[in-house]
Each structure stands twice: as C-alpha cells, then as structure tokens.
Coordinates of C-alpha atoms in Angstrom, one line a residue:
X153 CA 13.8 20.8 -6.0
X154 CA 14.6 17.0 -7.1
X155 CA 12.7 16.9 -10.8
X156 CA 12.6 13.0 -10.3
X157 CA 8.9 12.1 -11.1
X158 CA 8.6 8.2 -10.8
X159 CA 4.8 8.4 -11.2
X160 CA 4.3 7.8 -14.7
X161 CA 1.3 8.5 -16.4
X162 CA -2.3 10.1 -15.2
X163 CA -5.4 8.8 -15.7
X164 CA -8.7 9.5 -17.1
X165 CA -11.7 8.8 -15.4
X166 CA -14.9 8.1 -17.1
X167 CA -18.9 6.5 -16.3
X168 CA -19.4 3.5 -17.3
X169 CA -23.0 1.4 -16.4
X170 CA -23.0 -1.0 -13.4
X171 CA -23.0 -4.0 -15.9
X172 CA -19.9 -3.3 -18.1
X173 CA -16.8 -5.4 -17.5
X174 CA -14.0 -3.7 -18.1
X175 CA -11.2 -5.1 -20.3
X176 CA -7.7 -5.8 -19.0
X177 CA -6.4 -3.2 -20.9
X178 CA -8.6 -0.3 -19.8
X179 CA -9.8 -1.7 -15.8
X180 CA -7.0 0.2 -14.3
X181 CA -7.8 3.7 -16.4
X182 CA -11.6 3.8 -15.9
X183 CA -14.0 4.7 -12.8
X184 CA -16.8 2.9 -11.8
X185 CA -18.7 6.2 -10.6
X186 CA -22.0 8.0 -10.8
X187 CA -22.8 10.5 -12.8
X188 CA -19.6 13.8 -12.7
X189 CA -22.2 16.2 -11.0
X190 CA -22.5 13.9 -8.2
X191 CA -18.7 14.9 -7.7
X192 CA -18.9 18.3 -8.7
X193 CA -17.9 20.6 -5.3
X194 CA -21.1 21.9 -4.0
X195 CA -19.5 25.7 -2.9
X196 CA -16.1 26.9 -1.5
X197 CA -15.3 25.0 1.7
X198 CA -16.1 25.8 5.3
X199 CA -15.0 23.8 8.8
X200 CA -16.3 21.7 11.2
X201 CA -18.2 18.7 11.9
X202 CA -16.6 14.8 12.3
X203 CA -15.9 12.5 9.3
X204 CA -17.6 9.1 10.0
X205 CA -15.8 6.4 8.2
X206 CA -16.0 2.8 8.1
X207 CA -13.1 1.0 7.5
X208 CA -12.0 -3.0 7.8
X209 CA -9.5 -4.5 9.8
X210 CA -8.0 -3.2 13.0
X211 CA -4.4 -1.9 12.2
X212 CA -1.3 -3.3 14.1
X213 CA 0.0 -0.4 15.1
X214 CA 0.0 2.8 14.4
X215 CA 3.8 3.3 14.7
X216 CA 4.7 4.4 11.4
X217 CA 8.0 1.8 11.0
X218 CA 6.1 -1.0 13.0
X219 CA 2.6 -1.4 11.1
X220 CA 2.5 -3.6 7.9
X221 CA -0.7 -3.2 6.7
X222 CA -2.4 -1.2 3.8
X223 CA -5.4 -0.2 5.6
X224 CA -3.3 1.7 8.6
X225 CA -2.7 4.2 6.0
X226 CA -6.4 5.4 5.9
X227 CA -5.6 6.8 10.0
X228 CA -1.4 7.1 9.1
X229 CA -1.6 10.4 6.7
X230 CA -4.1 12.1 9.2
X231 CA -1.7 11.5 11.9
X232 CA 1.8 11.9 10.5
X233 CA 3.5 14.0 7.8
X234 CA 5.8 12.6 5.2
X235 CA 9.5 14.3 4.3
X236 CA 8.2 14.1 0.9
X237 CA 4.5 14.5 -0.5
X238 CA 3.2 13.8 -3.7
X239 CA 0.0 15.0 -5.7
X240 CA -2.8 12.2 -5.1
X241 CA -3.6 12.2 -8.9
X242 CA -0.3 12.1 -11.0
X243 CA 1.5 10.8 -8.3
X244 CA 4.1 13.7 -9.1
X245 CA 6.6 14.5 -6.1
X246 CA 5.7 17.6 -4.0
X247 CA 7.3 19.7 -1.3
X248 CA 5.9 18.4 2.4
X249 CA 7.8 18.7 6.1
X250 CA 10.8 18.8 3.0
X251 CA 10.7 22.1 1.3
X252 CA 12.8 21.0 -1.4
X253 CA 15.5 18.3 -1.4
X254 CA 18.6 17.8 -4.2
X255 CA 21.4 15.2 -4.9
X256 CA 24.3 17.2 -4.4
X257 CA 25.9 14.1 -6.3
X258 CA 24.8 10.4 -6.8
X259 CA 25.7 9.5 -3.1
X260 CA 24.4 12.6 -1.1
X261 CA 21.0 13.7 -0.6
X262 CA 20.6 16.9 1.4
X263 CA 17.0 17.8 3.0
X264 CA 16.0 21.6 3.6
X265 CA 13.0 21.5 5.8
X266 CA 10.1 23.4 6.5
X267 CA 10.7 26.1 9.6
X268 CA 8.2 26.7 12.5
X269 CA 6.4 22.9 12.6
X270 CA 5.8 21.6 15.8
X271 CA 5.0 18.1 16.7
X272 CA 0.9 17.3 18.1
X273 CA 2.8 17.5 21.9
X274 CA 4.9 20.6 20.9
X275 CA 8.4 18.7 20.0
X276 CA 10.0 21.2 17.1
X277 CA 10.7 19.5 14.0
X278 CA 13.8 20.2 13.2
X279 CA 17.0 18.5 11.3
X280 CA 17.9 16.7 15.1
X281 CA 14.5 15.2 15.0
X282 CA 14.5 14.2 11.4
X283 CA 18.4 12.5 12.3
X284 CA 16.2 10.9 15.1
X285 CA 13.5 9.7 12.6
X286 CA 15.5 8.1 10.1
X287 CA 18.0 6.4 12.0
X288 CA 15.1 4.9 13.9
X289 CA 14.1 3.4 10.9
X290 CA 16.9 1.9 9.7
X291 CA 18.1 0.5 13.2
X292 CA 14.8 -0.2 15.2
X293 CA 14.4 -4.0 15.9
X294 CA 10.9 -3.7 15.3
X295 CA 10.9 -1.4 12.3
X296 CA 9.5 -3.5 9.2
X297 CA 11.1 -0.2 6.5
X298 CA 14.8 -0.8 7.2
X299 CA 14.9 -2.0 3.7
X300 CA 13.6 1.2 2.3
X301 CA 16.6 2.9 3.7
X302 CA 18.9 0.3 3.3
X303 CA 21.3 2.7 0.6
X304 CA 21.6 5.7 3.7
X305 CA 25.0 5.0 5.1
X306 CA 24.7 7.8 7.7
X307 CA 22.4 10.8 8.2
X308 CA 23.7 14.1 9.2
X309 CA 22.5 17.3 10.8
X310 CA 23.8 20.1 8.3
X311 CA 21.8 22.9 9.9
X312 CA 19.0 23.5 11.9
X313 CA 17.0 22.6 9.3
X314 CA 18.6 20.8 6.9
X315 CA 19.9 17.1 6.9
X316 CA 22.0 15.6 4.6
X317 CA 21.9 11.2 4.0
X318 CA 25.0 10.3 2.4
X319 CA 24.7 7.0 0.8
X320 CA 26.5 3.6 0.5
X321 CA 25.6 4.0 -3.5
X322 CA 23.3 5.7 -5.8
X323 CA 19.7 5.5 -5.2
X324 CA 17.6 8.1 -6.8
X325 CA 14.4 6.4 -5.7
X326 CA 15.3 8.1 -2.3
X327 CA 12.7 10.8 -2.3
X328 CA 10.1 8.8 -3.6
X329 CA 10.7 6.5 -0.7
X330 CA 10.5 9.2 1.9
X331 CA 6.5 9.6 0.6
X332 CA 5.8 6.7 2.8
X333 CA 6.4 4.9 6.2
X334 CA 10.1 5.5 6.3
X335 CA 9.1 9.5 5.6
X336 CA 6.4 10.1 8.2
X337 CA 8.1 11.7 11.6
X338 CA 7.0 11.1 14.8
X339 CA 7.8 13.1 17.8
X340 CA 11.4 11.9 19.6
X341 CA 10.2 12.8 22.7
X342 CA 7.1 10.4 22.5
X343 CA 9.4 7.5 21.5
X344 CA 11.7 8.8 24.4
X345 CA 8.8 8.9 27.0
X346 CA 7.2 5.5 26.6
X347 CA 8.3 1.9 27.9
X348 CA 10.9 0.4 25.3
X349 CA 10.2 3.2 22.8
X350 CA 7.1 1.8 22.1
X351 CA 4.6 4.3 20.5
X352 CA 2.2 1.8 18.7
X353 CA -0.5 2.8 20.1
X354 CA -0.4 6.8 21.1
X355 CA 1.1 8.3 17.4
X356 CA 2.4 11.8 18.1
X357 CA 3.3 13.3 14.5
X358 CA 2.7 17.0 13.2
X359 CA -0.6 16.0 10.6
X360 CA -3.6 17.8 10.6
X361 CA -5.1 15.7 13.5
X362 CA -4.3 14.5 17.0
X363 CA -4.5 11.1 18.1
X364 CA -7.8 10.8 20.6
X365 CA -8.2 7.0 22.0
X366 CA -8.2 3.5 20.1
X367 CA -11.0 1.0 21.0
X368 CA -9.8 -2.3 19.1
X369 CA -11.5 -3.5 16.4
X370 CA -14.2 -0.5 17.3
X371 CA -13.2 3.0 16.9
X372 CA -10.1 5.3 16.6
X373 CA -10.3 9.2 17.0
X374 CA -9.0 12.2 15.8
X375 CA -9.0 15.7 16.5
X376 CA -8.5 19.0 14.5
X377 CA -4.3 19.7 15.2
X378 CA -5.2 23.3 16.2
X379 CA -1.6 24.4 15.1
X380 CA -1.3 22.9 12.5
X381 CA 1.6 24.3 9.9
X382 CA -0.7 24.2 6.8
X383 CA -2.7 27.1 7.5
X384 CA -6.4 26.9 7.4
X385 CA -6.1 23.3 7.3
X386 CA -7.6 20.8 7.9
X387 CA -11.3 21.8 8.1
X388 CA -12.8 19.0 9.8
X389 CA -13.0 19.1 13.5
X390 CA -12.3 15.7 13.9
X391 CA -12.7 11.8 12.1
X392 CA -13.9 8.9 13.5
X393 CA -12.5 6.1 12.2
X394 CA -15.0 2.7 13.1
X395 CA -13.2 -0.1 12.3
X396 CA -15.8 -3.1 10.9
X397 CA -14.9 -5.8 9.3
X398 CA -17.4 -7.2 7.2
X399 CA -17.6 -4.8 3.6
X400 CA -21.2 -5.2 3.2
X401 CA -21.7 -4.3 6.6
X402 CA -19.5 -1.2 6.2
X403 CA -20.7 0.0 2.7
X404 CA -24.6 -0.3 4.3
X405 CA -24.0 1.8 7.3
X406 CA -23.0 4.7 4.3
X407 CA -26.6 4.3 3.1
X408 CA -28.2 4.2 6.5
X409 CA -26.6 7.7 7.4
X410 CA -24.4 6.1 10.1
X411 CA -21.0 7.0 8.0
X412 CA -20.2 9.7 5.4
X413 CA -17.6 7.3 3.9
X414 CA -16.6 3.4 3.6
X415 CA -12.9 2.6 2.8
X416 CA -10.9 -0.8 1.2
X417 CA -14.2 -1.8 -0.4
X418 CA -14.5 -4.8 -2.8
X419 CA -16.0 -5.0 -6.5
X420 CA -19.3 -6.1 -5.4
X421 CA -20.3 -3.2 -2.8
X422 CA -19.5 -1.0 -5.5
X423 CA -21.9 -2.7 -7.8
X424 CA -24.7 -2.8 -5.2
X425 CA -24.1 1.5 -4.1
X426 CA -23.9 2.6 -7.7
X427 CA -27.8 1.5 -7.5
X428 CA -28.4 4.5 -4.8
X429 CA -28.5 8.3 -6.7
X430 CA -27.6 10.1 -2.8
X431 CA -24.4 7.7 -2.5
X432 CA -20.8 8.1 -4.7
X433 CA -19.2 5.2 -5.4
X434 CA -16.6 4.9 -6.9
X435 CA -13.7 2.2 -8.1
X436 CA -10.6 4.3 -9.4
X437 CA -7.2 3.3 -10.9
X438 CA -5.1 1.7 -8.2
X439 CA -1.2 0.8 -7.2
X440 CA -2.8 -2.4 -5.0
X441 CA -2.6 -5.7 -6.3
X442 CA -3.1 -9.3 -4.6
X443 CA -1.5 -12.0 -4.9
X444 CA -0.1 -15.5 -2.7
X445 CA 2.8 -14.8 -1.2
X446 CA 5.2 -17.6 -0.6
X447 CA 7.5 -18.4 1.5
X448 CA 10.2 -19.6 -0.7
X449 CA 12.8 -20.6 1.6
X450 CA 10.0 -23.3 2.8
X451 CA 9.8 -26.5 1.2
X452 CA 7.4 -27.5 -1.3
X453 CA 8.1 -23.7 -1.9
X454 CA 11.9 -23.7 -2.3
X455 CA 11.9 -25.4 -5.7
X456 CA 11.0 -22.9 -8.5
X457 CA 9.1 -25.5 -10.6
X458 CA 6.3 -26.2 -7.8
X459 CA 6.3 -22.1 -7.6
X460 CA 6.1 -22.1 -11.4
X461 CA 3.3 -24.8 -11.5
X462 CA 1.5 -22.7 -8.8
X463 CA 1.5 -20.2 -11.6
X464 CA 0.0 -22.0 -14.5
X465 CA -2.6 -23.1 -12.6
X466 CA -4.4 -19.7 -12.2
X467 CA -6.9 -19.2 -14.5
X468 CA -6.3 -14.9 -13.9
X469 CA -9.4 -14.1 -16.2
X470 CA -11.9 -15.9 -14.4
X471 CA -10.6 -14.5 -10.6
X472 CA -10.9 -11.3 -12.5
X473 CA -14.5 -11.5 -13.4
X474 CA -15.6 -13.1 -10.6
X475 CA -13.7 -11.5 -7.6
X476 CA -13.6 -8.1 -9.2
X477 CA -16.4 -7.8 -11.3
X478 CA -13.7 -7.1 -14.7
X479 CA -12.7 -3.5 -12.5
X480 CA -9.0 -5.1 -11.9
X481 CA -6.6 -6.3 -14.5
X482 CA -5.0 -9.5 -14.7
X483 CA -1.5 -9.7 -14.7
X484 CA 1.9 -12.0 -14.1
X485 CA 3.5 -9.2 -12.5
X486 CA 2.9 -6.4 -9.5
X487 CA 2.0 -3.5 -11.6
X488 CA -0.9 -2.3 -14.3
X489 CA 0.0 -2.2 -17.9
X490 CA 0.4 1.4 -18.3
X491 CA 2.5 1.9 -15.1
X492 CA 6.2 3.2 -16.4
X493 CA 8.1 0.3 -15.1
X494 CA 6.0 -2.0 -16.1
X495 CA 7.6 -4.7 -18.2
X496 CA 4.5 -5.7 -21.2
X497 CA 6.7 -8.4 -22.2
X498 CA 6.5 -10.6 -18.9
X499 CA 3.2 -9.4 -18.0
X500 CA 1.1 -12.1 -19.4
X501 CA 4.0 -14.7 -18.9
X502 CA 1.8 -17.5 -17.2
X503 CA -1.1 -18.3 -18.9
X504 CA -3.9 -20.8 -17.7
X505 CA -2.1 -24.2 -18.4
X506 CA -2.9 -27.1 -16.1
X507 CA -1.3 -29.5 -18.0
X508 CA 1.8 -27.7 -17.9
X509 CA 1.6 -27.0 -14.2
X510 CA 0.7 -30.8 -13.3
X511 CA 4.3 -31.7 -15.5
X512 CA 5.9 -29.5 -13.5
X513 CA 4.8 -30.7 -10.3
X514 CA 5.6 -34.2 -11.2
X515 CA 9.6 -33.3 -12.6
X516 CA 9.8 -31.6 -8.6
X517 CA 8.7 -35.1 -7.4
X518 CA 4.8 -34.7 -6.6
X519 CA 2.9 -36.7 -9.2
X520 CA 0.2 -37.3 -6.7
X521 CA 0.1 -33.5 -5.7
X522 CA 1.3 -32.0 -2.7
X523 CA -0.8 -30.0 0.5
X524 CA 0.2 -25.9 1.3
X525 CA -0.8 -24.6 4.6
X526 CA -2.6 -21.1 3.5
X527 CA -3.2 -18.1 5.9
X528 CA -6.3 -15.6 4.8
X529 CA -8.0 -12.9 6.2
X530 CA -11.0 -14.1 8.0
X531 CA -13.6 -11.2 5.9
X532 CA -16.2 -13.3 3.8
X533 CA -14.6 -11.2 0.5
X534 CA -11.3 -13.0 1.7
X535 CA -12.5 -15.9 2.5
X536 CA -14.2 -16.0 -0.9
X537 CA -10.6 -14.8 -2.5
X538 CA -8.9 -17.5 -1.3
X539 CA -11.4 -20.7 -2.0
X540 CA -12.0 -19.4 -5.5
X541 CA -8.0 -19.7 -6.3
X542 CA -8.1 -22.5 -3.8
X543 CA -10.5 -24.3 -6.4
X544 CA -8.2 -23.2 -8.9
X545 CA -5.1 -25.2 -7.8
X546 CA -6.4 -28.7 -6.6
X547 CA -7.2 -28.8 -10.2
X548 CA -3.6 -29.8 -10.8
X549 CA -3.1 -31.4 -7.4
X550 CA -2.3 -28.6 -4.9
X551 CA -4.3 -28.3 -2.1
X552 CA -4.5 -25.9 0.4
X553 CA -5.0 -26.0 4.2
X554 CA -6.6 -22.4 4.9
X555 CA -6.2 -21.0 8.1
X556 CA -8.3 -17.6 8.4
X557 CA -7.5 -14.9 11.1
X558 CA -7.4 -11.4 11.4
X559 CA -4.5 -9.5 8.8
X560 CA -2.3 -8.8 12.7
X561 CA -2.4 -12.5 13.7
X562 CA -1.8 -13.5 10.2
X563 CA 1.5 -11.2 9.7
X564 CA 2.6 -12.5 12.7
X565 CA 2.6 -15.9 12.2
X566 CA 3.7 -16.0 8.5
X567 CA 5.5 -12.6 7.9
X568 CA 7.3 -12.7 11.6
X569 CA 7.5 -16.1 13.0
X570 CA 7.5 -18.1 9.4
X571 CA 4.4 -20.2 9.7
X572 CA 2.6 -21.7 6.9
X573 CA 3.5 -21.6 3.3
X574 CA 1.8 -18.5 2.1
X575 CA -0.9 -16.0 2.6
X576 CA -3.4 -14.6 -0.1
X577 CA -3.8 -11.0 0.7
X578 CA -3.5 -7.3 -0.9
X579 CA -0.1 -5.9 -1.5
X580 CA 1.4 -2.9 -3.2
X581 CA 0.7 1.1 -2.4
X582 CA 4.5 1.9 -2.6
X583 CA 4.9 5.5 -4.8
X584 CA 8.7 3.8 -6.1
X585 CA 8.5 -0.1 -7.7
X586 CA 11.9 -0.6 -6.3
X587 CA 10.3 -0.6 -2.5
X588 CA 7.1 -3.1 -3.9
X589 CA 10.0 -5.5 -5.1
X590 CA 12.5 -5.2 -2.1
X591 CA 9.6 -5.1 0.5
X592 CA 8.0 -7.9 -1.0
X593 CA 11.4 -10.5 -1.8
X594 CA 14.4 -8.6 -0.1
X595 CA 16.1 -10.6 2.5
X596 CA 15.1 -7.7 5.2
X597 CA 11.6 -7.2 3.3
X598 CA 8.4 -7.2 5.8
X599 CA 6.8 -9.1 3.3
X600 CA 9.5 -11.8 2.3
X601 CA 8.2 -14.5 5.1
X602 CA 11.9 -16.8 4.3
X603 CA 13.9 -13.6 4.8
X604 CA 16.0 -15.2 1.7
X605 CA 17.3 -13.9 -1.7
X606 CA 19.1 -14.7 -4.6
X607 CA 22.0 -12.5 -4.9
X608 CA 20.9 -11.9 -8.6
X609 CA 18.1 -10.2 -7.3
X610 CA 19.9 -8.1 -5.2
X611 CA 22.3 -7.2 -8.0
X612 CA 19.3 -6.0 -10.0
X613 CA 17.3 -4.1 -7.5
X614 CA 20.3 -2.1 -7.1
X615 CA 20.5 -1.0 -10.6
X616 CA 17.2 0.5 -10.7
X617 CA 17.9 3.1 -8.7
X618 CA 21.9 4.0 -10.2
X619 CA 20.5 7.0 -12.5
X620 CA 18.0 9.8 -12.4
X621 CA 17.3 8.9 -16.1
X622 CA 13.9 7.2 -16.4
X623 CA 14.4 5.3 -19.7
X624 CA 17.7 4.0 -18.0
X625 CA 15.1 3.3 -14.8
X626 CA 12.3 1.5 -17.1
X627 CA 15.8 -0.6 -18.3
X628 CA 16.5 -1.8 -15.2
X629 CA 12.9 -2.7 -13.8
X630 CA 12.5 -4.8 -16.6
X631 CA 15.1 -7.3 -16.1
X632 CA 14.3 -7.3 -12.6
X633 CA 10.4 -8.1 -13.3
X634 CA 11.6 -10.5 -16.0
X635 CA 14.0 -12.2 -12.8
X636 CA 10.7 -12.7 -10.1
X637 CA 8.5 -13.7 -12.8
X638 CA 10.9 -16.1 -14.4
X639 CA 12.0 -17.2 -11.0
X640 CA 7.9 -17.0 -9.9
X641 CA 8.7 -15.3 -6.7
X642 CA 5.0 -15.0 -5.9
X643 CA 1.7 -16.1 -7.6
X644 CA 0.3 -12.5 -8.9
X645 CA -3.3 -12.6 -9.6
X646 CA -4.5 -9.1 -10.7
X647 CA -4.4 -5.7 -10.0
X648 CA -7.1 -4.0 -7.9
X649 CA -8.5 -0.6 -7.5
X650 CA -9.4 1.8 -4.8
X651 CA -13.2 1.6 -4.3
X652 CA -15.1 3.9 -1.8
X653 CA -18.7 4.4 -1.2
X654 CA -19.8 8.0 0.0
X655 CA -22.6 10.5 1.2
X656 CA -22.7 13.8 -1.4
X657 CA -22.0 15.7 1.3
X658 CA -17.9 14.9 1.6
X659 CA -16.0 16.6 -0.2
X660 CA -12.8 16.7 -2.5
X661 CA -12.1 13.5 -1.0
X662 CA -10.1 11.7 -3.2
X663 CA -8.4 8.3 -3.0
X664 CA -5.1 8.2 -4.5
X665 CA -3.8 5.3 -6.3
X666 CA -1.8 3.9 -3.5
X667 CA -5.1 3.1 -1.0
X668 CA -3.6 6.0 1.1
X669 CA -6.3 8.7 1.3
X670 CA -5.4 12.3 2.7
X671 CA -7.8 14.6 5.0
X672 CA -5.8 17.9 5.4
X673 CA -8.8 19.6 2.7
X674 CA -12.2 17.1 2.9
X675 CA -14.9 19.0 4.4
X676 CA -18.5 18.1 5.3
X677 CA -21.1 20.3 3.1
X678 CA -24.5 21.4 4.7
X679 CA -26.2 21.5 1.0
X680 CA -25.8 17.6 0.5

C-alpha cells in the first residue's frame, strides 16, 4: 500500500474548565470536554436502535460530485464509501472500497479493489463501475470536484477489480484526494435510471446505510445496509438525521431527550452543555476554518490592495474571543499552526492595522470608502459572524450590504451565478491542502466565485504534489501559502473546531478533524 501519510501530526486531547480561553497556540490541540469517564465505552457493543441527530442546514444535494457544503458530509459517509479511507484521529491513509493502491511510477496510479461489494440496489462494484465513477467526476457539468481530478488524464479498467489513472503529471496527493467527494462511488445504474443522470436526491452507494426519504429542511433517513461488506457493521438500525437550523435550538433538543447527538455546533452551545453532567460536549481539533471569500475577478475585489486592506482591518483576536470563545485560532492563512504544510512564517502576516488598511484603500482610489455586497447564512450564529467582522471593516471605510439566505441559495448565487462580492462562511475539511487551495482559488474551484487565476498560482499548486517526499511537499506549500496570502486571495479569520453535544449513551462516536463524522461502529448503549 501507498505509505504517503499527508496527515501530519495527532493530537492530544485534554479537560479544561468552561471559562479558560485557549491560546492561539494550543486552541486547535485541546478539547473542551467533560470529564474522560464520561467517554469511557460503557461495555462491548451491541445493535439496534435509531441515532437521533440534529444537524443545521439542509444540504444541496446529496450527489456526492454535486453538493458543496460541509455539513452534507454528516449524511455523505453513512451513505457512500470512499476509494480511500483514513483513520479519524491521525488522519493516516487506510485501505476502504481500495484494498491497497501504488504509483507504479510518478504518472500512474493503479487501484486494486475490494471483491464481493455490492451497491445499496445490488449494482457490483467493480473496476467498470469505479471507470464510471471517476470519469463522472471529472466530466459531469454539474460536478463541483473536477478540479480534484484535474491531474487523471484517462482512467483504465486493468482487471475486474483493478483500475489504473494514468496522469497528465505527477500528483502524489491522488489518494488523499480519493478520501473525499471525488472517492465516494455511487451506483451507475442509479445515475443511468434517473432523468438527466440526476441522483441528488435518491443516493445509491455501498455504506452502511440505505437512503430512506428526504423531507427538506425536516428529516433525512437511513436504514441498516443489511449486506453490508464490513461484516457486523454498522450496528445501528437506522439514523435520523433532523435538519434544524437554529444551534441553540438543536443543542437543547440533546438535553430534552429528543436527539442522542447535535452536529456543526458553535463555541457558545458548547459552553452552555458542558454545564449538564448526563450531556458530552465536546469542541475537538479541527481542519474547518472561516473566512470571506471574494470574488476577485469582481471589482472593488480585482485590485490586490483593497483585498489587502480588507486584511488589516480584521482585528483576528477579538473574532476569536468573541465568536469562538478562544477554542479556534487566529490565523492569516487556511490551516492551524501545527498542521505539516502550514507555513509559520506567513501565518500571522496581517496584523490589526487600520491605518494601514485605510492607506491602502485610498492608493486603489477609495478615500471615502467603498460598499461590498455580502452573502451570509441566515443562522443567528451567522448572522452574528458576519456583523461582528462587518463592524470590523466600516472602521476603515468598507461597508457591507449583507444579504442572509440559506448556505444552497447562497452558493448559487455567489459560487454559480457570480452574485455579490463575497460570502462569510466555513470552509476547509479536505484530508490534502492542495484540494483546500485549488477548490478554494482554482479557476474550476467550487469555491473560486470569479472562476479566475493567476498562472503563478497554477504553477505552484502543481509543484506540491511532484514528489512523495514530505519535506519537498512542506517546500512547495509554503511558497504557495506565502503566494494567496501575499496576493490576499481571501480574508482568513481563524480556524475552528468540531463541536458536538451528546447523550452518554452514543458511543465511540468520534468527529474527525475534517467535520466528516463516520457511523459504520456508533452504537446506542442501554446502561446510559
């Protein structure tokens, strides 16, 4: 198997009281948590019963190429399996619906798969299917990860299970990638079945559940996948996913019994549940940061010194203790300080300077300011993100017009169909950095509303991923990170973390640093 372990370090988890702030330096290593025993497992596991969890915002789809958002992943990896797993607490690269994979040479990645899985409607998966998959991906008008497979020149069926992608150059990132959207396999002869191809909304993959029904912005179902290829798993009969917006509103219905879990939390429900002895919650190191992404092709936006003066004008400290309650780290880049490709150099480039930013507004021509139109998510926690950095930048002159709507009408409008200037919102949750930065300011990136870039950019993505060596790797990411953050591709705020409230009774739930919890061994304990 591929030894390439683009994870980086582990982290240690440790109690801290409900009133400590965490410093920069050590927010993304610690865990807001009750006491260990409250975690411990409470016997060996046994099956049955539904998982009640409350979670916010309504996904897109449920497509794995066509969704966008973070939070679909909380209903993706119960649904679909990857080509390529990984272990939720180092991060490290494991065997999934790939047995093992190696690079044969720089250009040519070859696939062995796992023999005897079956798709939820009985579809085998087998190297045709995977072919299917991945050219899907890559050719799909509607697919939002043809950039993670942008280095695949051509995907071949090798054997019956094995399928070989032979590359337009080296890209060792490749099975790192495969973890994620671009990795999860859906059944061919779904897609083939339905009008235009369109599976958004009736996911067929080989996970440990079954799709059931989707009520929007209500409930989506799961069942047990009786045949599933894991044996013994999963052990739950089923999850329920209720989709509620409002995080206070979620978090309570943990303590009034109506859910065993609450997903995408913020700081403050944390704070409140850490109060209640029968509840778990929890704040642990995270991949997810948030920050305003611009549209950079769009004037004000196009000129790098109203971008840069965008930058000086955040006060990161402050949105950190306020909005996070000191668990998230401040930061001028994507990534927390002990990540691997983290570059320490450039990540405190922009510090708090209003004068500076208010120069720099005036040398692009606006000494009198100048008016952004903002999209936010319409969640009070949002709503309160946006109008505390809001506050922030009409200090030097730049206002913004904020137009709150749900995260599916907003990635439509700004992501799709270029509206507005920029949106404030979560990003992040990709296991490889190379997919954050082409995602996020590739010309084919989801996430890069101008669908512009600098070919300099381009030029330095591209070396990131042209050796298997991760010192040369750690190289290469830092003159890209030193690139967006010279060039202020975005306004980074801080990192976040992945905070959960639960009942005792789940267990070995855990919620890996990339906001994309698993389900195949949780189980519901009768002692709790």
């Amino acid at each position: 198997m591929s030894d390439i372990r683009d994870a980086g370090a582990s982290f240690t988890h440790f109690n801290i009281s409900r009133r400590a702030l965490l410093g920069a330096g050590a927010a993304i290593g610690a865990s807001m948590m009750l006491p260990a025993a409250a975690h411990a497992q409470a016997s060996e596991p046994v099956s049955g019963g539904t998982l009640r969890i409350a979670m916010p915002f309504n996904p897109a789809a449920l497509d794995p190429i066509t969704g966008r958002n973070i939070p679909d992943f909380n209903a993706l990896y119960a649904l679909f399996d990857a080509l390529v797993g990984y272990d939720p607490d180092t991060l490290e690269l494991e065997p999934m619906l790939a047995k093992d994979w190696t690079f044969a040479d720089g250009t040519t990645l070859v696939l062995n798969l796992v023999e005897g899985v079956e798709f939820h409607d009985g579809t085998p998966l087998d190297a045709e299917a995977v072919k299917f998959n991945l050219e899907r991906s890559m050719t799909h008008p509607r697919s939002n990860v043809q950039s993670d497979l942008a280095s695949v020149e051509s995907v071949e069926v090798s054997g019956p299970h094995q399928v070989t992608l032979r590359l337009k150059h080296e890209n060792y990132s490749l099975p790192t990638i495969l973890t994620g959207r671009a990795g999860c396999m859906v059944s061919p002869a779904s897609i083939q079945a339905a009008e235009e191809g369109n599976v958004d909304r009736a996911p067929v993959g080989t996970g440990p559940f079954k799709f059931i029904e989707w009520r929007d912005n209500d409930l989506i179902r799961v069942e047990k996948n009786p045949k599933y290829w894991q044996a013994g798993l999963p052990y739950l009969d089923g999850i329920d996913f209720r989709i509620i917006n409002e995080l206070n509103t979620g978090a309570r219905t943990v303590g009034a019994g109506e859910s065993d879990l609450a997903l995408n939390l913020a700081a403050q429900q944390i704070a409140t549940n850490q109060r209640n002895s029968d509840l778990v919650a929890e704040a642990k190191p995270s991949m997810i940061f948030f920050s305003l992404m611009l549209n950079f092709a769009k004037a004000p936006l196009d000129d790098v010194r109203v971008r840069q003066a965008m930058n000086y004008a955040i006060n990161r400290d402050e949105l950190n203790k306020v909005l996070m309650l000191g668990l998230g780290e401040p930061t001028s880049t994507m990534f927390p300080s002990d990540f691997w490709a983290v570059n320490k150099d450039t990540a405190h480039y922009y510090q708090h300077d209003p004068e500076k930013a208010k120069a720099l507004l005036a040398e692009a021509g606006h000494p009198d300011g100048v008016e952004i139109e903002a999209w936010s998510w319409p969640d009070q926690t949002s709503i309160q993100r946006i109008e505390l950095v809001g506050n922030q930048l009409e200090q030097v002159g730049i206002r913004l017009k904020i137009n709150p709507s749900p995260p599916q009408v907003v990635n439509q409008h700004f992501y799709i169909e270029g509206q507005g200037s920029l949106i404030l919102n979560p990003q992040g949750g990709w296991l490889d950095p190379s997919q954050t930065y082409d995602r996020l300011f590739g010309a084919a990136g989801q996430f890069n509303a101008g669908k512009v870039e600098d070919p300099k950019f381009r030029e330095l993505l591209d070396a990131t991923g042209k050796s298997p060596d991760l010192k040369e790797r750690q190289e290469a990411f830092a003159a890209l990170q030193n690139f967006v953050v010279e060039q202020a591709l975005h306004v980074p705020l801080y990192t976040s973390s992945a905070m959960s409230v639960r009942t005792k009774k789940v267990q070995d739930f855990r919620y890996d640093r990339l906001h994309s919890p698993r389900f195949h061994r949780v189980w519901l304990s009768n002692d709790a």
